[in-house]
CSV table of C-alpha atoms and ligand atoms in Angstrom, one decimal:
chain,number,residue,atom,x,y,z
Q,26,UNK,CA,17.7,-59.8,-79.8
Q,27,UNK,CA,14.8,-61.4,-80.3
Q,28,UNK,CA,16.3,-63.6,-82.6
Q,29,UNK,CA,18.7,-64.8,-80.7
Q,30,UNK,CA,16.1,-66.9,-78.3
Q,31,UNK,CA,14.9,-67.9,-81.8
Q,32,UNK,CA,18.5,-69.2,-82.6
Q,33,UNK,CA,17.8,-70.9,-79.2
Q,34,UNK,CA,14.9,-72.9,-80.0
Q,35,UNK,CA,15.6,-74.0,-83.6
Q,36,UNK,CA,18.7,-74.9,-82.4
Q,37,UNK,CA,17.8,-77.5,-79.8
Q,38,UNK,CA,15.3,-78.8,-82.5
Q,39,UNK,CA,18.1,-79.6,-84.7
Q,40,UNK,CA,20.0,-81.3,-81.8
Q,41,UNK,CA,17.5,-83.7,-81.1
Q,42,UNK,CA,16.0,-83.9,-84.7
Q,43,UNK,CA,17.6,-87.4,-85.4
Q,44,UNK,CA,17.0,-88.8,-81.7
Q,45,UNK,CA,14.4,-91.5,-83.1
Q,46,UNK,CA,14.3,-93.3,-79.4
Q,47,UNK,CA,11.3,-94.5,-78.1
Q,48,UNK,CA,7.4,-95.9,-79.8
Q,49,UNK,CA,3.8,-94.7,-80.5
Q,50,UNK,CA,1.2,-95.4,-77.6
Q,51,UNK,CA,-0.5,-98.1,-78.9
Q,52,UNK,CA,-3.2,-98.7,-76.5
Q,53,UNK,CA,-5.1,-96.4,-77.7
Q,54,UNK,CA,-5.1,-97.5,-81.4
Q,55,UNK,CA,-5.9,-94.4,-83.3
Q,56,UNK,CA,-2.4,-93.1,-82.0
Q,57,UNK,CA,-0.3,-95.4,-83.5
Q,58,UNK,CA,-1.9,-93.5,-86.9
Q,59,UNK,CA,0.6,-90.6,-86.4
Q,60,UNK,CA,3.7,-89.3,-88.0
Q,61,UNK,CA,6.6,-90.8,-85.5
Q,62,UNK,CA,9.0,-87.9,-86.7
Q,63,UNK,CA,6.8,-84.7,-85.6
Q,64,UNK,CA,8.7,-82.3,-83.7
Q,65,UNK,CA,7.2,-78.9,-82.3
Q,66,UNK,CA,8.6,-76.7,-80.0
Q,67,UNK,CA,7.4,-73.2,-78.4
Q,68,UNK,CA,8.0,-71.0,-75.9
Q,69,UNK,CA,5.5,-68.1,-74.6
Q,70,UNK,CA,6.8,-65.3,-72.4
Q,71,UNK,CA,4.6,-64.1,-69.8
Q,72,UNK,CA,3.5,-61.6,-71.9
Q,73,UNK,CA,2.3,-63.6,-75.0
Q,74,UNK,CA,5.3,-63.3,-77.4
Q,75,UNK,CA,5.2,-66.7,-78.8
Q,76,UNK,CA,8.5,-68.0,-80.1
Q,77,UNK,CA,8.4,-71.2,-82.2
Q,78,UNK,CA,10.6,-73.9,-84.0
Q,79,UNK,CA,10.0,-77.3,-85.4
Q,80,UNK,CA,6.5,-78.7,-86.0
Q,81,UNK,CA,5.0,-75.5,-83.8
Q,82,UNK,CA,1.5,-76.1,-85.3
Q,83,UNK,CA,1.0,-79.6,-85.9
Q,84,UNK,CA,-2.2,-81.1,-84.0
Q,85,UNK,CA,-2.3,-84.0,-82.1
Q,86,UNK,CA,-4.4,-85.1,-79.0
Q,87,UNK,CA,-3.9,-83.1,-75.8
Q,88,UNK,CA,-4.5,-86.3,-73.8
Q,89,UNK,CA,-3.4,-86.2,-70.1
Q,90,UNK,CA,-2.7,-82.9,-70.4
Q,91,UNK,CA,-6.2,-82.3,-70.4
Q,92,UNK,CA,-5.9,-83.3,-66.7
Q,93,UNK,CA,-4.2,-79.8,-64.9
Q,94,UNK,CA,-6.8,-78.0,-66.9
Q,95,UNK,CA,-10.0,-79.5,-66.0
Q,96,UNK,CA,-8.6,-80.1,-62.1
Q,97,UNK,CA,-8.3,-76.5,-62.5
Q,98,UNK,CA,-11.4,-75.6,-63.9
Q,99,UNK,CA,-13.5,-78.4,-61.3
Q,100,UNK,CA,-11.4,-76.1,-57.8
Q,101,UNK,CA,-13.0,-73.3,-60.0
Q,102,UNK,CA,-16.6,-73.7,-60.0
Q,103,UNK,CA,-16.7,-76.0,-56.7
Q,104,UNK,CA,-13.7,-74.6,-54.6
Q,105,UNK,CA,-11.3,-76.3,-53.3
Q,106,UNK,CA,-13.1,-78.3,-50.4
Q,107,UNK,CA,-15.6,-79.4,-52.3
Q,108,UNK,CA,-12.6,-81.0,-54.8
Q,109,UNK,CA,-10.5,-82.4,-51.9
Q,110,UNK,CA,-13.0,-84.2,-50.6
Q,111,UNK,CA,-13.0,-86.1,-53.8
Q,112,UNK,CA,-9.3,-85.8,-54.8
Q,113,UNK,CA,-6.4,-86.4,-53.4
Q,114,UNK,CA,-2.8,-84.2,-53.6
Q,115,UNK,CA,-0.4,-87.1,-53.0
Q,116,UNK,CA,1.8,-88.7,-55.8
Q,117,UNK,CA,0.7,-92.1,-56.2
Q,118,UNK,CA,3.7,-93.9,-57.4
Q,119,UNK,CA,1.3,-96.3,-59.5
Q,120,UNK,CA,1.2,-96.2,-62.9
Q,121,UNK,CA,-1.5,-93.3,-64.4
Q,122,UNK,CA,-4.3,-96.1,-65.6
Q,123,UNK,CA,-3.6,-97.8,-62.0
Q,124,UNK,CA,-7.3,-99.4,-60.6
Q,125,UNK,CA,-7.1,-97.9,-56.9
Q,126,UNK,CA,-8.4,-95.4,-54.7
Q,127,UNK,CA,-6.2,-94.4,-51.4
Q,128,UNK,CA,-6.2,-96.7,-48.8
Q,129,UNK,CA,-7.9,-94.7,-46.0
Q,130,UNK,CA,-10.3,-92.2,-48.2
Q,131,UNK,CA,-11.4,-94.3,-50.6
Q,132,UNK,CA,-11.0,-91.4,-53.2
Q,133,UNK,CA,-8.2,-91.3,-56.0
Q,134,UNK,CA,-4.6,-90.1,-54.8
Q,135,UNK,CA,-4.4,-87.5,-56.8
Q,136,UNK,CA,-6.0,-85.3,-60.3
Q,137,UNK,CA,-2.9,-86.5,-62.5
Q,138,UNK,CA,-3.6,-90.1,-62.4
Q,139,UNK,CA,-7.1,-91.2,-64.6
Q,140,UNK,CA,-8.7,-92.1,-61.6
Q,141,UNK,CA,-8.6,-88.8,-60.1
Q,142,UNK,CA,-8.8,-86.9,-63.7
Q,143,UNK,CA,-12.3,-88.8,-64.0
Q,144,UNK,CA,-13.5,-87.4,-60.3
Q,145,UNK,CA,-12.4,-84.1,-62.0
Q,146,UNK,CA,-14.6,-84.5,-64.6
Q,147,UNK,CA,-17.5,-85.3,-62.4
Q,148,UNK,CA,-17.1,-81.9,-60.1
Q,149,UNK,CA,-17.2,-80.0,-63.0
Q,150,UNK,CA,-20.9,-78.7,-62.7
Q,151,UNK,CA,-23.4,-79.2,-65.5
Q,152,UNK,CA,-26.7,-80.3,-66.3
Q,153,UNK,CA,-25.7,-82.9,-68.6
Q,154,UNK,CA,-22.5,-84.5,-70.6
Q,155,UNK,CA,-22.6,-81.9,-73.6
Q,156,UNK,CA,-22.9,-79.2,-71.2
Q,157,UNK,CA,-19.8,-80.3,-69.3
Q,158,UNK,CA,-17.6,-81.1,-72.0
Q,159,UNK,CA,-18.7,-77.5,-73.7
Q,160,UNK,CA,-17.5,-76.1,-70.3
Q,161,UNK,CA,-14.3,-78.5,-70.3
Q,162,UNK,CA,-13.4,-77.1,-74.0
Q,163,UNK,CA,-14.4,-73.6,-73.9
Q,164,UNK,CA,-11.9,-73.4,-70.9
Q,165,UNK,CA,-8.8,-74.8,-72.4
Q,166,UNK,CA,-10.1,-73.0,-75.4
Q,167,UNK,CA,-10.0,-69.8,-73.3
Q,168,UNK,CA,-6.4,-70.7,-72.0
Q,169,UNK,CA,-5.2,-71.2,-75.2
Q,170,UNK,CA,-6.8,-68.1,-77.1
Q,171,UNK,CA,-8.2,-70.4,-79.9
Q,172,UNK,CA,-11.2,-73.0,-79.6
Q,173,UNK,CA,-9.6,-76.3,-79.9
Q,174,UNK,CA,-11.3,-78.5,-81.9
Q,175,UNK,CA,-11.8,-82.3,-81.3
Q,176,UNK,CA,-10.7,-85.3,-82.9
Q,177,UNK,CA,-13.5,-87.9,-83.4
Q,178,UNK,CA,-11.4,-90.6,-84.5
Q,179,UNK,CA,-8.9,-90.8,-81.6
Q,180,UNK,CA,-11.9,-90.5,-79.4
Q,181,UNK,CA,-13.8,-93.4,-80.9
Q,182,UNK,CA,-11.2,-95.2,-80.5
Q,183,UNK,CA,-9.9,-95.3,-77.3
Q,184,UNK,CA,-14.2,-95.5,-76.4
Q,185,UNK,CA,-13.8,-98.6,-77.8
Q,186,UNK,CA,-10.8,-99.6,-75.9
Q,187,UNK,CA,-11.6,-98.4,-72.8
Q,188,UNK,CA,-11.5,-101.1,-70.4
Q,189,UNK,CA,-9.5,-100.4,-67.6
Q,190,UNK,CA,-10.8,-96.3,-67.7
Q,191,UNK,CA,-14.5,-98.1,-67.5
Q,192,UNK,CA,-13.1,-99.9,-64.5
Q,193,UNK,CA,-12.0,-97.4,-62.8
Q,194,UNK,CA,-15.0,-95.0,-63.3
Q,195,UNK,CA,-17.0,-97.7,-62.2
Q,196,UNK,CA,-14.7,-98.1,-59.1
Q,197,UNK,CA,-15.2,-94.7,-58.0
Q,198,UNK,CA,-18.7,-95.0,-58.3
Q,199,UNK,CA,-18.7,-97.5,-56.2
Q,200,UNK,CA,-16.9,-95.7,-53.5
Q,201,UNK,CA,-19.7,-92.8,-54.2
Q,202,UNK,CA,-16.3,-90.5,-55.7
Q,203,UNK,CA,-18.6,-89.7,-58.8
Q,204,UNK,CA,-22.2,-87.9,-58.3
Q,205,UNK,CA,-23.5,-88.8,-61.8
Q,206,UNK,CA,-23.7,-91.6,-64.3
Q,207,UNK,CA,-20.1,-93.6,-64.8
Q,208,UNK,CA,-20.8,-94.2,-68.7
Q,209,UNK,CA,-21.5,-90.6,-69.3
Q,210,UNK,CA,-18.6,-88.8,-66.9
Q,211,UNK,CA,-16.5,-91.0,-68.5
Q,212,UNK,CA,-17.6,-90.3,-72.3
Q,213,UNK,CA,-16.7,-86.8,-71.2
Q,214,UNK,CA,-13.3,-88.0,-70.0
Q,215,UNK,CA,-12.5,-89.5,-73.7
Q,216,UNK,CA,-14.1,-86.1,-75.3
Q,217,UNK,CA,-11.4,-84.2,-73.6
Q,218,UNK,CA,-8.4,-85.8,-73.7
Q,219,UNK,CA,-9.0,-86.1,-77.6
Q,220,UNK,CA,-9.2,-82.5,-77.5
Q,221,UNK,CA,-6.0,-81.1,-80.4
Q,222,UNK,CA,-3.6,-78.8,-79.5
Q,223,UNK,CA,-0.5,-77.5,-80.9
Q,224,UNK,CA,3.0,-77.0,-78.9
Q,225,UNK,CA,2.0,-73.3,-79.4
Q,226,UNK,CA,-1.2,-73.9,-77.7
Q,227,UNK,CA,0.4,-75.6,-74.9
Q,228,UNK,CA,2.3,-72.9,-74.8
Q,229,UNK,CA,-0.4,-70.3,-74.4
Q,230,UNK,CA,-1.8,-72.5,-71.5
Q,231,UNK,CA,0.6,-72.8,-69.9
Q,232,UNK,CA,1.8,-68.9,-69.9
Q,233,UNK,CA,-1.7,-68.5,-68.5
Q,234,UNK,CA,-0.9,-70.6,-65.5
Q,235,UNK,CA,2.2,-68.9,-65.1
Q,236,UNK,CA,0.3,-65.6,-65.0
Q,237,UNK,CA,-1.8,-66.7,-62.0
Q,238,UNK,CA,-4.9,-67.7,-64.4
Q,239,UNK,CA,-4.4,-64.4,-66.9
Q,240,UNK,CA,-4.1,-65.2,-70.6
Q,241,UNK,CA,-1.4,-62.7,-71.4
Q,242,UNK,CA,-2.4,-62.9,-75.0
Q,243,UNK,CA,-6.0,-62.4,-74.6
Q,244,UNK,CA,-5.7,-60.6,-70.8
Q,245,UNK,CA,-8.4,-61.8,-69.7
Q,246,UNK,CA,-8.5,-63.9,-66.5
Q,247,UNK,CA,-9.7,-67.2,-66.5
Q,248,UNK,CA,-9.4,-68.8,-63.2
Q,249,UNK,CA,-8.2,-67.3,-59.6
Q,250,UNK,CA,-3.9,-67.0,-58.9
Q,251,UNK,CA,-5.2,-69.8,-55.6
Q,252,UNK,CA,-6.5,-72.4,-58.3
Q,253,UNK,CA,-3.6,-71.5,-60.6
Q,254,UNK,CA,-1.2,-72.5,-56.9
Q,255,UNK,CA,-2.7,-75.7,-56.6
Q,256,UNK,CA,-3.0,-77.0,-60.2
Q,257,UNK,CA,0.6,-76.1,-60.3
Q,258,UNK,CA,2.0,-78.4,-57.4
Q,259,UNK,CA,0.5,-80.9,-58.4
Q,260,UNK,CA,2.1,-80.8,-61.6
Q,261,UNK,CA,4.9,-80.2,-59.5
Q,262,UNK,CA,4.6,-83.8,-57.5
Q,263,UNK,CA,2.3,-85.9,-60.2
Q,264,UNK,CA,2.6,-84.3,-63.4
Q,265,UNK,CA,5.4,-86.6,-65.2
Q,266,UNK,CA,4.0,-89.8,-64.8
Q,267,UNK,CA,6.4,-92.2,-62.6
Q,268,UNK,CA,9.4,-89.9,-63.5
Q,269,UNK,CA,8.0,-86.6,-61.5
Q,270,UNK,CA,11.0,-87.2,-58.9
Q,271,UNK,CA,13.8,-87.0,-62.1
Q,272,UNK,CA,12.0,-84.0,-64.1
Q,273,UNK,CA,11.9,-82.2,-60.8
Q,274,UNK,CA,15.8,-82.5,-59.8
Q,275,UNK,CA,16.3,-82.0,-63.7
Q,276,UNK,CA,14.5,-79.9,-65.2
Q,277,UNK,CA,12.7,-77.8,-62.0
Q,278,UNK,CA,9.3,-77.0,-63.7
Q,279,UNK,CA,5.5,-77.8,-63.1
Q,280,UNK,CA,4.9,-79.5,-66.2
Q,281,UNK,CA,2.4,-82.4,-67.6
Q,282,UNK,CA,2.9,-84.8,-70.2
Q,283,UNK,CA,0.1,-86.7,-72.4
Q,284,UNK,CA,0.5,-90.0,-74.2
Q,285,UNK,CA,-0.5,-87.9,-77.3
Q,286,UNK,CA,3.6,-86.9,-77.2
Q,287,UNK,CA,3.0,-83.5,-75.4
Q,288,UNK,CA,4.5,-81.8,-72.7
Q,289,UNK,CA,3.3,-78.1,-70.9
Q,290,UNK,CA,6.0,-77.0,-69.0
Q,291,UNK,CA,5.2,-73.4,-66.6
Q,292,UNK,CA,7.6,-71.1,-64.9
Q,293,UNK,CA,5.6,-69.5,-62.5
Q,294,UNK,CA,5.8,-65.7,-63.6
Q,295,UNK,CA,7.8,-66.2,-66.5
Q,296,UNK,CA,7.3,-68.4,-69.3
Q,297,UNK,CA,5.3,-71.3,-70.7
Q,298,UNK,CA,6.8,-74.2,-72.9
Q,299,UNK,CA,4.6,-76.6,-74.8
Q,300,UNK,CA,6.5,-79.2,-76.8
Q,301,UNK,CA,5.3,-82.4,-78.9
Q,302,UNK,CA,7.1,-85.3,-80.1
Q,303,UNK,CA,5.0,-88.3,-80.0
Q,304,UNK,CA,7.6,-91.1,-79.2
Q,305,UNK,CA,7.7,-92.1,-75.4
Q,306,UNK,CA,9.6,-93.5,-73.5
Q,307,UNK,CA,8.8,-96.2,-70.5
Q,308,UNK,CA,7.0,-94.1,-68.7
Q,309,UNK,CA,4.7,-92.5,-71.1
Q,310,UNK,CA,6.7,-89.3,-71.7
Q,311,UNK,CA,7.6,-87.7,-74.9
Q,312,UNK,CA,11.8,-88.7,-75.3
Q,313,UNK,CA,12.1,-85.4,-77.6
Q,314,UNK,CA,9.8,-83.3,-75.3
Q,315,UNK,CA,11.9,-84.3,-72.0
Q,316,UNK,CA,15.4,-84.1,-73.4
Q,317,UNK,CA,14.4,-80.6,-75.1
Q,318,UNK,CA,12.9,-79.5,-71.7
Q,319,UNK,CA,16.1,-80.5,-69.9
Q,320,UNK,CA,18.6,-78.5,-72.1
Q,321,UNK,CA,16.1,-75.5,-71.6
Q,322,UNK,CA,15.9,-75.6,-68.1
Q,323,UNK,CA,20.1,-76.3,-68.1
Q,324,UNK,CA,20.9,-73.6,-70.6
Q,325,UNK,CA,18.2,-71.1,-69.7
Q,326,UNK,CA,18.5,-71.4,-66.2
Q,327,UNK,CA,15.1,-72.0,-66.0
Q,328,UNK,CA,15.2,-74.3,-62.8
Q,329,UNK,CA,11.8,-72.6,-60.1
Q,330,UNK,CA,14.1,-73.4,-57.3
Q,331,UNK,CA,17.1,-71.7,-58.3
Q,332,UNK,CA,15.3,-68.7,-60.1
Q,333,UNK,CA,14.7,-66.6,-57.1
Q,334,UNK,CA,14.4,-62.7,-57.9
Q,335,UNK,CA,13.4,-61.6,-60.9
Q,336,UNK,CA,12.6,-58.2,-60.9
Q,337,UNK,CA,9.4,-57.4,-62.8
Q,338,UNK,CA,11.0,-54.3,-64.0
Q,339,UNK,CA,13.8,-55.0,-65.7
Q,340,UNK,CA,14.0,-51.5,-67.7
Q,341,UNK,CA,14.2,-48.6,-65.0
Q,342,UNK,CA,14.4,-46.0,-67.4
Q,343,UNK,CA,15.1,-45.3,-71.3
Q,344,UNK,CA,16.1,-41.8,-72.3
Q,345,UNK,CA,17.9,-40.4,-75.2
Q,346,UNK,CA,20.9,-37.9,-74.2
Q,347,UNK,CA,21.2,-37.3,-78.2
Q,348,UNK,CA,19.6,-37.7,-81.0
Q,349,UNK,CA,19.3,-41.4,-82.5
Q,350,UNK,CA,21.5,-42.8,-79.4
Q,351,UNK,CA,19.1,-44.5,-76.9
Q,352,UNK,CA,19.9,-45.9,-72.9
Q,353,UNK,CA,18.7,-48.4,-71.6
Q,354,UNK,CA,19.3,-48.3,-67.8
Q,355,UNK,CA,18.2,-51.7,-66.0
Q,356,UNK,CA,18.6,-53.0,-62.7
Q,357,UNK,CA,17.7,-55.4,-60.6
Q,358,UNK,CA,18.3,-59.3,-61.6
Q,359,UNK,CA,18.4,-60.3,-65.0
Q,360,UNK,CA,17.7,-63.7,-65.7
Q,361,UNK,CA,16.9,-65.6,-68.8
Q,362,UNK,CA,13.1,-63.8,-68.9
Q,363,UNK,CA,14.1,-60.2,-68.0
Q,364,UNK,CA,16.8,-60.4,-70.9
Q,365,UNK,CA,14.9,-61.8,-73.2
Q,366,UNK,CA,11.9,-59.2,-72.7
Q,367,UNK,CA,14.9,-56.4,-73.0
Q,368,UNK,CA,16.1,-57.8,-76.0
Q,369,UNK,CA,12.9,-57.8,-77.8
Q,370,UNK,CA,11.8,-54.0,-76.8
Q,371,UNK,CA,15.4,-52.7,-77.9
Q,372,UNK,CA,14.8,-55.3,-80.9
Q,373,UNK,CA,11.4,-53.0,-81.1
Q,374,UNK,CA,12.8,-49.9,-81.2
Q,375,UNK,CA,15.1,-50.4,-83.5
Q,376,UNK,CA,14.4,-47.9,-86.2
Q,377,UNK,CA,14.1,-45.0,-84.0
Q,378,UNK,CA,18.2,-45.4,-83.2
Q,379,UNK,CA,21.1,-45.8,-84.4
Q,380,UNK,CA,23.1,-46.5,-81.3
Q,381,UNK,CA,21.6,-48.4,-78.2
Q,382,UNK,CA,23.5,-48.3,-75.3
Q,383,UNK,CA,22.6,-51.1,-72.5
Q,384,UNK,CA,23.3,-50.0,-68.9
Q,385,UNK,CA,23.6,-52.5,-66.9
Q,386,UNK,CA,25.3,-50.7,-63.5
Q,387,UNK,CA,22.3,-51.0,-61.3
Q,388,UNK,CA,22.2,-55.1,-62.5
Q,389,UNK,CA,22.8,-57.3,-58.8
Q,390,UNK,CA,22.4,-60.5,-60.3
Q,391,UNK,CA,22.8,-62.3,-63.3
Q,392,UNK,CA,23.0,-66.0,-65.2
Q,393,UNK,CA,24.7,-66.7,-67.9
Q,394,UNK,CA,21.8,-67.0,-70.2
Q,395,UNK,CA,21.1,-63.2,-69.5
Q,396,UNK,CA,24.9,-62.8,-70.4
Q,397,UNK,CA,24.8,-64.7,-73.5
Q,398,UNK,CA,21.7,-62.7,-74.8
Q,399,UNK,CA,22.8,-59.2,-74.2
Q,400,UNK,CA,26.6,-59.7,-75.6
Q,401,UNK,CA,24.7,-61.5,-78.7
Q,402,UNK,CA,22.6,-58.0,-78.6
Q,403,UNK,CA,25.8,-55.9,-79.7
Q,404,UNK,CA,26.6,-58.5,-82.6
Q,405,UNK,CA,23.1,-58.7,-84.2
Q,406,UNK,CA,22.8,-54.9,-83.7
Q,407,UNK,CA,26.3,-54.8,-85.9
Q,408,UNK,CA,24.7,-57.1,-88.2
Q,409,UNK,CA,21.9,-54.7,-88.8
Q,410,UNK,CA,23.3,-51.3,-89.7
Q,411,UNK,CA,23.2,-50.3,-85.9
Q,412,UNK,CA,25.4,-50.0,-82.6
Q,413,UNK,CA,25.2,-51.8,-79.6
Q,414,UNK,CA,27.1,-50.5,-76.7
Q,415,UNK,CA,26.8,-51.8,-73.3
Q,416,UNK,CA,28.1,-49.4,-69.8
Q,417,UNK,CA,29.4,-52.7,-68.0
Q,418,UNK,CA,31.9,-50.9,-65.5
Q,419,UNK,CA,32.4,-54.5,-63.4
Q,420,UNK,CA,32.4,-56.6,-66.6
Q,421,UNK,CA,29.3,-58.6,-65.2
Q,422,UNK,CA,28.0,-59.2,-68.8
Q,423,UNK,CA,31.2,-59.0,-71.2
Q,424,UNK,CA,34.0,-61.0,-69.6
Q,425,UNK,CA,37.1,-58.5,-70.4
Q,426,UNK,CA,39.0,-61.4,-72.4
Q,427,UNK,CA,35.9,-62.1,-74.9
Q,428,UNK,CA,37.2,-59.0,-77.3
Q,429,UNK,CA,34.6,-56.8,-77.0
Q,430,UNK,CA,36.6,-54.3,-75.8
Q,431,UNK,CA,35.1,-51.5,-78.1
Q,432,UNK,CA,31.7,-51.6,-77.2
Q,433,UNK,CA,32.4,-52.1,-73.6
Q,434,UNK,CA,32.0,-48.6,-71.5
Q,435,UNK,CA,32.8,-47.9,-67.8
Q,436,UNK,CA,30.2,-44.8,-67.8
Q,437,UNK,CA,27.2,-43.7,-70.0
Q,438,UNK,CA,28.7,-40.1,-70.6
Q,439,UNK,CA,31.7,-42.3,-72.0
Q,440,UNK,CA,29.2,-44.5,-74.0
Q,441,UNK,CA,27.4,-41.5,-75.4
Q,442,UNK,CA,30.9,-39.8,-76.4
Q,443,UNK,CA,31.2,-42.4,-78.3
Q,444,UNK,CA,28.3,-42.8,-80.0
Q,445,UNK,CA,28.5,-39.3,-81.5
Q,446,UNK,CA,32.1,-40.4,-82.4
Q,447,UNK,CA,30.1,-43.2,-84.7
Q,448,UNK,CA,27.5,-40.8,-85.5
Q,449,UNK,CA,29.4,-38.1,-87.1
Q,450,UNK,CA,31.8,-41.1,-88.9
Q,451,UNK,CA,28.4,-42.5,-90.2
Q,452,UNK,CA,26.1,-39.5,-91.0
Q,453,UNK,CA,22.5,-41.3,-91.0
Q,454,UNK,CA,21.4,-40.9,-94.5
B,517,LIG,N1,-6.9,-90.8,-72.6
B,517,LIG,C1,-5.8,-91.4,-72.0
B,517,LIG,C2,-6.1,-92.5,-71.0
B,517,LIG,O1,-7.0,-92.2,-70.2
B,517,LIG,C3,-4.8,-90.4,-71.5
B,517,LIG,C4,-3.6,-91.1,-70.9
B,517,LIG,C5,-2.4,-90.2,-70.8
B,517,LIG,O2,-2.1,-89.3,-71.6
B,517,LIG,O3,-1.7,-90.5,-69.9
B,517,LIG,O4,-5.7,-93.6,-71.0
């Protein structure tokens, strides 16, 4: 049930609660102001159910994470040649604040590293810097389905810090990356990444890239599925810092990370993941927010390159053969997503049975976090006054040694038999 997912999350907050690893960025002063120990974790299906554990909706500064967001909106408004001939898609393999432009074009290497995150903020059309921050922030706003507010003090603080940031915006502008004023693109730079967000915002965002550019919470569509494609590769090659090669062979998601201690993680189609713990480690990512993100990816079987087919449809039909005694039929492959969404609408329906019986004949495929969810189903149905039976013929979901035995059928008539069997034992009422 839904809860189980729940169970999930709050669980792997309380693993890595006491995991005190790593320090504050300090660069920036202002961030050395914030509470070491916050820890926030959410996860958004792809159609908006937020699930959330931990510090869920403590602020803090979005940072580099700004970076996806406003490459995404700058492909937007100018398309994508007009961005490429100012940016870059290869990983760098400098640090993010690195002073240099690639050898050959004289542009930045590639939107995730500040030099190219600056040229981002120059494409972003707009008669003046209000005008394009107000654009920059109404989009994430629009991603996230709240407008995000901004934190002055963080801002004015790494304004006055800026050094190496004013070097590099003065580099490009040198090389003629930027079409307007350095100071003020810039100023615009600092405005957004001191942008706050939540994990659960995060979240939201990054369900919206995993819709192709649809908020599922608000529906609406806020950038093309072709933008959404090529903001999500390069989080794919440049997103985590210098450790992009270990999160992709780990963990398997696009995903960015921000010095502010967050991470947005997307699987394309299925879920977004924001998390926030502001230690980092050596290479500017969140310790919490990567080891969190691995044990997902591992557990859920959330990895994009081993998640192949998952059938839109999970739920080919629902009928009720008697009264109070509903079946489920799916089919297709059930992964972590499919279950969980199967979960919650049986988890939905709840009151209108008192025996749900979980077909899963037709299922060709399926991991063992789809396994885990619907065995848990019949157990937390139990625990609520209801049934849960599932018609597992091949034993795909409940191994025949786990001692389910009694709510394992080989056919729905036998399922259904049964039910009435409860039914008549247990007169509702
Ligand atoms: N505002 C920060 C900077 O430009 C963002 C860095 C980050 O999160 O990587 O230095």
């Amino acid at each position: 049930m839904a809860e189980l997912v729940q169970r999930y999350l709050d669980d792997l907050v309380a693993e890595y609660a006491g995991v005190s690893d790593g320090a504050l960025a300090d660069y920036i002063p202002e961030l050395t102001q914030v509470d070491p120990s916050g820890f926030g974790l959410t996860l958004s299906s792809s159609d908006g159910f937020l699930y959330e554990s931990g510090d869920a909706r403590t602020e803090f500064t979005i940072q580099s994470i700004s970076k996806p967001f406003t490459y995404a909106l700058a492909l937007d408004q100018v398309g994508e040649d007009a961005v490429d001939a100012k940016i870059g898609v290869e990983p760098s393999g400098e640090a993010f604040n690195e002073i240099s432009v690639d050898d050959k074009t004289k542009t930045p290497k590639n939107p995730m590293i500040n030099a190219g995150a600056i040229a981002s903020v120059a494409l972003v059309p707009a008669a003046g810097p209000d005008e394009r921050f107000a654009k920059i922030r109404d989009f994430y706003s629009a991603c996230a389905s709240r407008p995000l507010e901004f934190d002055e003090d963080v801002y004015r603080s790494e304004k006055a810090t800026g050094s190496r940031n004013r070097a590099i915006a003065y580099m490009l502008d040198s090389f003629g990356v930027l079409a307007d004023d350095p100071d003020e693109v810039l100023d615009v730079y600092f405005r957004q990444c001191s942008l706050r967000v939540t994990s659960a915002d995060l979240a939201r965002m990054g369900a919206t890239l995993a819709r192709g550019g649809v908020n599922p919470q608000t529906g609406r569509r806020v950038t093309s599925t072709r933008v959404v494609q090529r903001t999500l590769s390069v989080m794919v090659t440049c997103g985590m810092y210098n450790a992009a090669g270990d999160w992709v062979s780990a963990v398997g998601m696009p995903a960015k990370s921000g010095v502010g201690g967050g991470i947005v993680a997307v699987l394309p189609g299925q879920l977004g993941i924001g998390v926030y713990s502001p230690l980092l480690d050596g290479r500017g990512n969140s310790v919490r927010g990567v080891l969190v993100c691995r044990s997902l990816s591992e557990r859920l079987g959330l990895h994009f390159l081993t998640v192949g087919r998952e059938s839109r449809s999970t739920i080919r039909a629902i009928h009720e053969p008697v009264e109070r005694v509903r079946v489920y039929e799916l089919h297709g492959d059930l992964m972590f997503a499919g279950a969980e969404r199967v979960a919650r609408i049986v988890d939905r329906e709840a009151d209108e049975f008192d025996v749900a019986i979980v077909d899963v004949t037709r299922i060709d495929t399926i991991n063992d976090a789809a396994r885990a969810l619907l065995a848990g189903m019949s157990a937390d149905l139990g625990a609520g006054g209801k049934r849960g039976f599932v018609v597992d013929p091949d034993r795909i979901v409940i191994r025949p040694d786990r001692g389910y035995d009694d709510v394992v059928f080989g056919t729905v008539d036998d399922a259904v038999v049964s039910a009435q069997r409860v039914l008549r034992a247990n007169p509702i009422g």
